[in-house]
Tab-separated table of C-alpha atoms in Angstrom:
chain	number	residue	atom	x	y	z
A	1	MET	CA	45.053	2.793	-53.473
A	2	ASN	CA	46.988	-0.412	-52.813
A	3	TRP	CA	47.041	0.390	-49.113
A	4	LEU	CA	43.270	0.882	-49.137
A	5	THR	CA	42.668	-2.307	-51.142
A	6	ASN	CA	45.119	-4.574	-49.379
A	7	PHE	CA	44.682	-3.542	-45.751
A	8	VAL	CA	41.651	-1.378	-45.014
A	9	ARG	CA	38.962	-3.149	-47.029
A	10	PRO	CA	39.753	-6.694	-45.733
A	11	LYS	CA	39.631	-5.440	-42.148
A	12	LEU	CA	36.302	-3.726	-42.721
A	13	ARG	CA	34.869	-6.850	-44.317
A	14	ALA	CA	36.079	-8.940	-41.363
A	15	LEU	CA	34.420	-6.569	-38.903
A	16	VAL	CA	31.024	-6.579	-40.598
A	17	ALA	CA	31.092	-10.214	-41.724
A	18	ARG	CA	28.509	-12.412	-40.034
A	19	LYS	CA	30.095	-14.996	-37.777
A	20	GLU	CA	28.510	-18.381	-38.067
A	21	ALA	CA	27.741	-20.164	-34.805
A	22	PRO	CA	29.392	-23.576	-34.351
A	23	GLU	CA	26.992	-26.426	-35.094
A	24	ASN	CA	27.458	-28.022	-31.673
A	25	LEU	CA	26.121	-25.008	-29.746
A	26	TRP	CA	22.514	-26.070	-30.321
A	27	LEU	CA	20.843	-29.459	-30.210
A	28	LYS	CA	17.321	-30.474	-31.198
A	29	CYS	CA	15.438	-32.483	-28.585
A	30	PRO	CA	14.585	-35.871	-30.130
A	31	SER	CA	11.237	-35.845	-28.312
A	32	CYS	CA	9.716	-32.350	-28.632
A	33	GLU	CA	12.136	-31.065	-31.323
A	34	GLN	CA	12.772	-27.839	-29.435
A	35	MET	CA	16.225	-26.292	-29.899
A	36	LEU	CA	18.378	-26.594	-26.766
A	37	PHE	CA	21.452	-24.489	-26.010
A	38	HIS	CA	24.336	-26.776	-25.089
A	39	ARG	CA	25.216	-24.947	-21.867
A	40	ASP	CA	21.625	-25.054	-20.651
A	41	LEU	CA	21.491	-28.752	-21.475
A	42	GLU	CA	24.721	-29.468	-19.599
A	43	ALA	CA	23.522	-27.497	-16.572
A	44	ASN	CA	20.296	-29.518	-16.609
A	45	GLN	CA	22.127	-32.881	-16.754
A	46	GLN	CA	21.126	-33.502	-20.393
A	47	VAL	CA	17.408	-33.257	-19.610
A	48	CYS	CA	15.228	-31.207	-21.976
A	49	ASN	CA	13.843	-28.190	-20.117
A	50	HIS	CA	10.784	-28.160	-22.407
A	51	CYS	CA	9.467	-31.746	-22.279
A	52	ASP	CA	11.714	-33.358	-19.615
A	53	HIS	CA	13.075	-35.905	-22.107
A	54	HIS	CA	16.252	-37.584	-20.840
A	55	LEU	CA	18.967	-37.400	-23.486
A	56	ARG	CA	21.956	-39.721	-23.389
A	57	MET	CA	24.662	-38.681	-20.946
A	58	ARG	CA	28.402	-39.192	-21.302
A	59	PRO	CA	30.321	-40.985	-18.503
A	60	ALA	CA	32.293	-37.898	-17.415
A	61	ALA	CA	29.129	-35.881	-16.792
A	62	ARG	CA	27.434	-38.875	-15.183
A	63	LEU	CA	30.254	-39.425	-12.698
A	64	ALA	CA	30.470	-35.722	-11.856
A	65	ALA	CA	26.744	-35.683	-11.097
A	66	VAL	CA	26.856	-38.766	-8.852
A	67	PHE	CA	29.951	-38.491	-6.639
A	68	ASP	CA	30.307	-36.070	-3.732
A	69	ASP	CA	31.552	-32.726	-5.087
A	70	GLY	CA	32.074	-34.532	-8.404
A	71	LYS	CA	35.394	-35.908	-7.129
A	72	HIS	CA	36.405	-39.400	-8.230
A	73	ASP	CA	39.305	-41.499	-9.490
A	74	ILE	CA	39.162	-43.180	-12.887
A	75	HIS	CA	40.575	-46.708	-12.998
A	76	PRO	CA	42.085	-47.673	-16.388
A	77	LEU	CA	40.675	-50.906	-17.753
A	78	PRO	CA	43.021	-53.906	-17.941
A	79	LYS	CA	44.782	-54.280	-21.282
A	80	THR	CA	43.233	-56.831	-23.610
A	81	VAL	CA	44.162	-58.268	-26.994
A	82	LEU	CA	42.871	-56.082	-29.822
A	83	ASP	CA	41.117	-57.830	-32.685
A	84	PRO	CA	41.772	-61.402	-31.442
A	85	LEU	CA	39.798	-62.901	-34.356
A	86	LYS	CA	41.192	-60.616	-37.112
A	87	PHE	CA	37.574	-59.725	-37.826
A	88	ARG	CA	36.458	-57.833	-40.895
A	89	ASP	CA	33.035	-56.969	-42.282
A	90	ARG	CA	32.668	-53.793	-44.337
A	91	LYS	CA	35.656	-52.488	-42.372
A	92	ARG	CA	38.442	-54.016	-40.369
A	93	TYR	CA	37.707	-54.196	-36.650
A	94	THR	CA	40.981	-52.377	-35.988
A	95	ASP	CA	39.800	-49.505	-38.200
A	96	ARG	CA	36.519	-49.283	-36.311
A	97	LEU	CA	38.438	-49.139	-33.027
A	98	LYS	CA	40.665	-46.365	-34.394
A	99	GLU	CA	37.603	-44.340	-35.361
A	100	ALA	CA	36.025	-44.872	-31.949
A	101	HIS	CA	39.242	-43.854	-30.200
A	102	ALA	CA	39.574	-40.771	-32.405
A	103	GLU	CA	36.108	-39.646	-31.298
A	104	ASN	CA	36.287	-40.658	-27.634
A	105	GLY	CA	39.959	-40.704	-26.618
A	106	ALA	CA	42.965	-42.948	-27.123
A	107	ASN	CA	42.220	-45.118	-24.083
A	108	ALA	CA	38.430	-45.052	-24.323
A	109	GLU	CA	36.232	-48.139	-24.194
A	110	ALA	CA	32.535	-48.881	-23.747
A	111	LEU	CA	32.901	-48.870	-19.946
A	112	VAL	CA	34.369	-46.362	-17.500
A	113	VAL	CA	35.123	-47.466	-13.927
A	114	ALA	CA	35.582	-44.929	-11.134
A	115	SER	CA	35.632	-44.802	-7.343
A	116	GLY	CA	34.935	-42.029	-4.881
A	117	LYS	CA	32.594	-40.921	-2.121
A	118	LEU	CA	28.818	-41.144	-2.425
A	119	GLY	CA	27.025	-39.684	0.549
A	120	GLY	CA	30.353	-39.692	2.373
A	121	HIS	CA	31.009	-43.404	1.808
A	122	ASP	CA	33.352	-45.262	-0.556
A	123	THR	CA	31.557	-46.372	-3.716
A	124	VAL	CA	32.591	-47.949	-7.011
A	125	VAL	CA	30.703	-46.905	-10.143
A	126	GLY	CA	30.784	-48.314	-13.656
A	127	VAL	CA	29.280	-46.318	-16.528
A	128	CYS	CA	28.646	-47.778	-19.974
A	129	ASP	CA	29.436	-45.391	-22.827
A	130	PHE	CA	26.987	-45.801	-25.716
A	131	SER	CA	29.010	-43.408	-27.880
A	132	PHE	CA	31.837	-45.987	-28.037
A	133	MET	CA	30.688	-48.548	-30.606
A	134	GLY	CA	27.145	-48.512	-29.267
A	135	GLY	CA	28.292	-49.454	-25.766
A	136	SER	CA	28.873	-52.969	-27.073
A	137	MET	CA	30.242	-55.529	-24.643
A	138	GLY	CA	33.560	-57.027	-25.654
A	139	VAL	CA	36.429	-58.542	-23.694
A	140	ALA	CA	37.500	-55.127	-22.392
A	141	VAL	CA	34.069	-54.471	-20.880
A	142	GLY	CA	34.044	-57.911	-19.266
A	143	GLN	CA	37.484	-57.273	-17.792
A	144	GLY	CA	36.318	-53.870	-16.606
A	145	LEU	CA	33.314	-55.316	-14.760
A	146	LEU	CA	35.548	-57.886	-13.069
A	147	MET	CA	37.926	-55.111	-12.045
A	148	ALA	CA	35.057	-52.990	-10.704
A	149	ALA	CA	33.745	-55.935	-8.681
A	150	ASN	CA	37.190	-56.610	-7.214
A	151	LEU	CA	37.609	-52.929	-6.323
A	152	ALA	CA	34.250	-52.946	-4.550
A	153	VAL	CA	35.079	-56.093	-2.579
A	154	GLU	CA	38.523	-54.794	-1.578
A	155	ALA	CA	37.084	-51.449	-0.440
A	156	LYS	CA	33.969	-53.096	1.070
A	157	ALA	CA	31.988	-50.634	-1.018
A	158	PRO	CA	28.744	-50.811	-3.001
A	159	LEU	CA	28.965	-51.304	-6.758
A	160	ILE	CA	26.693	-49.198	-8.962
A	161	VAL	CA	26.513	-49.715	-12.722
A	162	PHE	CA	24.855	-47.400	-15.252
A	163	SER	CA	24.008	-49.589	-18.223
A	164	ALA	CA	23.718	-48.373	-21.828
A	165	SER	CA	24.423	-50.839	-24.608
A	166	GLY	CA	23.317	-52.278	-27.901
A	167	GLY	CA	24.497	-55.714	-26.771
A	168	ALA	CA	27.475	-57.965	-27.453
A	169	ARG	CA	30.252	-56.758	-29.757
A	170	MET	CA	29.886	-58.886	-32.865
A	171	GLN	CA	33.473	-58.248	-33.989
A	172	GLU	CA	34.645	-60.349	-31.039
A	173	ALA	CA	32.080	-63.100	-31.674
A	174	ILE	CA	32.203	-65.914	-29.095
A	175	LEU	CA	34.721	-64.000	-26.978
A	176	SER	CA	32.122	-61.269	-26.564
A	177	LEU	CA	29.402	-63.758	-25.590
A	178	MET	CA	31.764	-65.250	-23.000
A	179	GLN	CA	31.607	-61.931	-21.138
A	180	MET	CA	28.022	-62.664	-20.131
A	181	PRO	CA	28.975	-65.452	-17.678
A	182	ARG	CA	32.136	-63.567	-16.692
A	183	THR	CA	30.194	-60.463	-15.673
A	184	THR	CA	27.695	-62.696	-13.879
A	185	ILE	CA	30.582	-64.108	-11.829
A	186	ALA	CA	31.776	-60.560	-11.123
A	187	VAL	CA	28.378	-59.610	-9.738
A	188	GLN	CA	28.265	-62.786	-7.658
A	189	ARG	CA	31.567	-61.863	-5.977
A	190	VAL	CA	30.054	-58.567	-4.841
A	191	LYS	CA	26.948	-60.261	-3.498
A	192	GLU	CA	28.913	-62.977	-1.707
A	193	ALA	CA	30.802	-60.196	0.080
A	194	GLY	CA	27.470	-58.868	1.341
A	195	LEU	CA	27.759	-55.640	-0.645
A	196	PRO	CA	24.989	-53.872	-2.578
A	197	TYR	CA	24.909	-54.106	-6.362
A	198	ILE	CA	22.625	-51.508	-7.929
A	199	VAL	CA	21.914	-51.138	-11.644
A	200	VAL	CA	20.672	-47.925	-13.239
A	201	LEU	CA	19.123	-48.766	-16.601
A	202	THR	CA	19.589	-45.918	-19.068
A	203	ASP	CA	18.645	-45.536	-22.706
A	204	PRO	CA	19.205	-47.956	-24.354
A	205	THR	CA	19.937	-51.167	-22.438
A	206	THR	CA	19.570	-54.138	-24.768
A	207	GLY	CA	21.068	-57.435	-25.922
A	208	GLY	CA	23.691	-59.381	-24.004
A	209	VAL	CA	24.083	-56.658	-21.365
A	210	THR	CA	20.392	-57.024	-20.480
A	211	ALA	CA	20.858	-60.797	-20.415
A	212	SER	CA	23.736	-60.564	-17.934
A	213	PHE	CA	24.938	-57.935	-15.454
A	214	ALA	CA	22.195	-55.361	-16.140
A	215	MET	CA	19.473	-57.632	-14.740
A	216	LEU	CA	21.285	-59.002	-11.696
A	217	GLY	CA	21.021	-55.993	-9.411
A	218	ASP	CA	19.682	-55.999	-5.884
A	219	ILE	CA	17.704	-52.989	-7.090
A	220	HIS	CA	16.932	-51.980	-10.673
A	221	ILE	CA	16.426	-48.261	-11.235
A	222	ALA	CA	15.435	-46.935	-14.656
A	223	GLU	CA	15.561	-43.450	-16.098
A	224	PRO	CA	12.273	-42.168	-17.579
A	225	GLY	CA	11.630	-43.347	-21.123
A	226	ALA	CA	14.678	-45.624	-21.305
A	227	LEU	CA	14.529	-48.475	-23.807
A	228	ILE	CA	15.086	-51.736	-21.921
A	229	GLY	CA	14.906	-55.166	-23.501
A	230	PHE	CA	16.736	-58.021	-25.162
A	231	SER	CA	15.684	-58.373	-28.808
A	232	GLY	CA	14.554	-55.412	-30.874
A	233	GLN	CA	10.871	-54.638	-31.223
A	234	ARG	CA	10.782	-55.406	-34.949
A	235	VAL	CA	12.386	-58.811	-34.385
A	236	ILE	CA	9.860	-59.679	-31.675
A	237	GLN	CA	6.911	-58.438	-33.705
A	238	ASP	CA	7.977	-60.369	-36.796
A	239	THR	CA	8.522	-63.513	-34.695
A	240	ILE	CA	5.225	-63.573	-32.821
A	241	ARG	CA	3.307	-61.932	-35.710
A	242	GLU	CA	1.409	-59.665	-33.367
A	243	THR	CA	1.319	-55.919	-32.847
A	244	LEU	CA	3.179	-54.937	-29.701
A	245	PRO	CA	1.437	-52.748	-27.099
A	246	PRO	CA	2.165	-49.001	-26.907
A	247	GLY	CA	5.307	-48.161	-24.955
A	248	PHE	CA	6.610	-51.723	-25.205
A	249	GLN	CA	10.129	-52.096	-23.701
A	250	ARG	CA	10.146	-48.562	-22.335
A	251	ALA	CA	10.961	-48.013	-18.667
A	252	GLU	CA	7.362	-47.280	-17.726
A	253	TYR	CA	6.134	-50.481	-19.397
A	254	GLN	CA	8.854	-52.542	-17.705
A	255	PHE	CA	7.987	-50.997	-14.347
A	256	ASP	CA	4.315	-51.881	-14.763
A	257	HIS	CA	5.314	-55.485	-15.531
A	258	GLY	CA	7.750	-55.888	-12.633
A	259	MET	CA	11.035	-55.827	-14.542
A	260	VAL	CA	12.109	-52.524	-12.964
A	261	ASP	CA	11.881	-51.609	-9.274
A	262	MET	CA	11.587	-47.853	-9.696
A	263	ILE	CA	11.804	-45.047	-12.240
A	264	VAL	CA	13.849	-42.102	-11.034
A	265	HIS	CA	14.335	-38.707	-12.637
A	266	ARG	CA	17.967	-37.896	-13.333
A	267	HIS	CA	17.850	-34.890	-11.013
A	268	LYS	CA	16.922	-37.193	-8.122
A	269	MET	CA	19.222	-40.071	-9.041
A	270	ARG	CA	22.085	-39.174	-6.707
A	271	GLU	CA	19.934	-38.821	-3.584
A	272	THR	CA	18.111	-42.039	-4.487
A	273	LEU	CA	21.374	-43.963	-4.816
A	274	ILE	CA	22.562	-42.634	-1.463
A	275	ARG	CA	19.308	-43.691	0.171
A	276	MET	CA	19.355	-47.149	-1.429
A	277	THR	CA	22.967	-47.908	-0.479
A	278	ASP	CA	22.328	-46.708	3.067
A	279	LEU	CA	19.281	-48.951	3.353
A	280	LEU	CA	21.028	-52.011	1.920
A	281	LEU	CA	24.024	-51.546	4.227
A	282	LYS	CA	21.769	-50.620	7.178
A	283	ARG	CA	23.480	-47.289	7.662
A	284	PRO	CA	21.800	-44.513	9.642
A	285	GLN	CA	19.909	-42.138	7.351
A	286	THR	CA	21.294	-38.598	7.242
A	287	SER	CA	19.322	-35.517	6.285
A	288	SER	CA	22.249	-33.793	4.570
A	289	THR	CA	24.901	-35.225	2.304
A	290	PRO	CA	27.776	-33.663	0.327
A	291	ALA	CA	26.620	-32.211	-2.964
A	292	ALA	CA	27.596	-33.286	-6.440
A	293	ALA	CA	29.555	-30.996	-8.711
């Protein structure tokens, strides 16, 4: 009886027990609320296959989709002083950084810089990571943009930046705001070298990033439906005491009002970037280019 109770019954229960699916296998589309299987979503570059809504995309997937065969080299950001102001609100800034690193990696920051081939040519790409403290721009992001600009100038390569940010990082106060002129200088170095600087505005691009490097591109490309602006809609509406028009600050609205040069679907982003860099550098147009991963 003990043998039956202790060994046979537990194994039978384990065989017939219902296995619960991990929570991260399915995701609800924030637009149409359809359930999306994570593998289907990854294969479709984080675009809903029901309503075509563009979900936020992590830097690793973004870089793999842009570079030829997905091959690229990540360049670690220069080391900066952590918590220079010993800032604390509801939590210590150092604790917030620890949480962000636990979720995104020990060396993660709100910007990833990589280099590789795009359409067979050397290209430097910077991708803002909204999952790291809302993509906020602190000293590390400013240093990263300067590094990316220097890499582009040294390699005589175009610089492409995918923006996604809630703005300046308040925990670094004035040091964060100082990154606005610093990133402006970084962009100017690229332009003085006669190299293209292209910005892809993704959801959301707001605050100090919009007021600096995100709006200095030779060409501004936006993803469909991306939120693009400086102040939040509620702040603007409360200030001017007027109801804002439908779609205010969305990519389509900004395109209609001349703030964005073009809106490009994520599936066509790579070929568009190849075409734009070729045009800006006056390269001969090719009908076939190496594929992304």
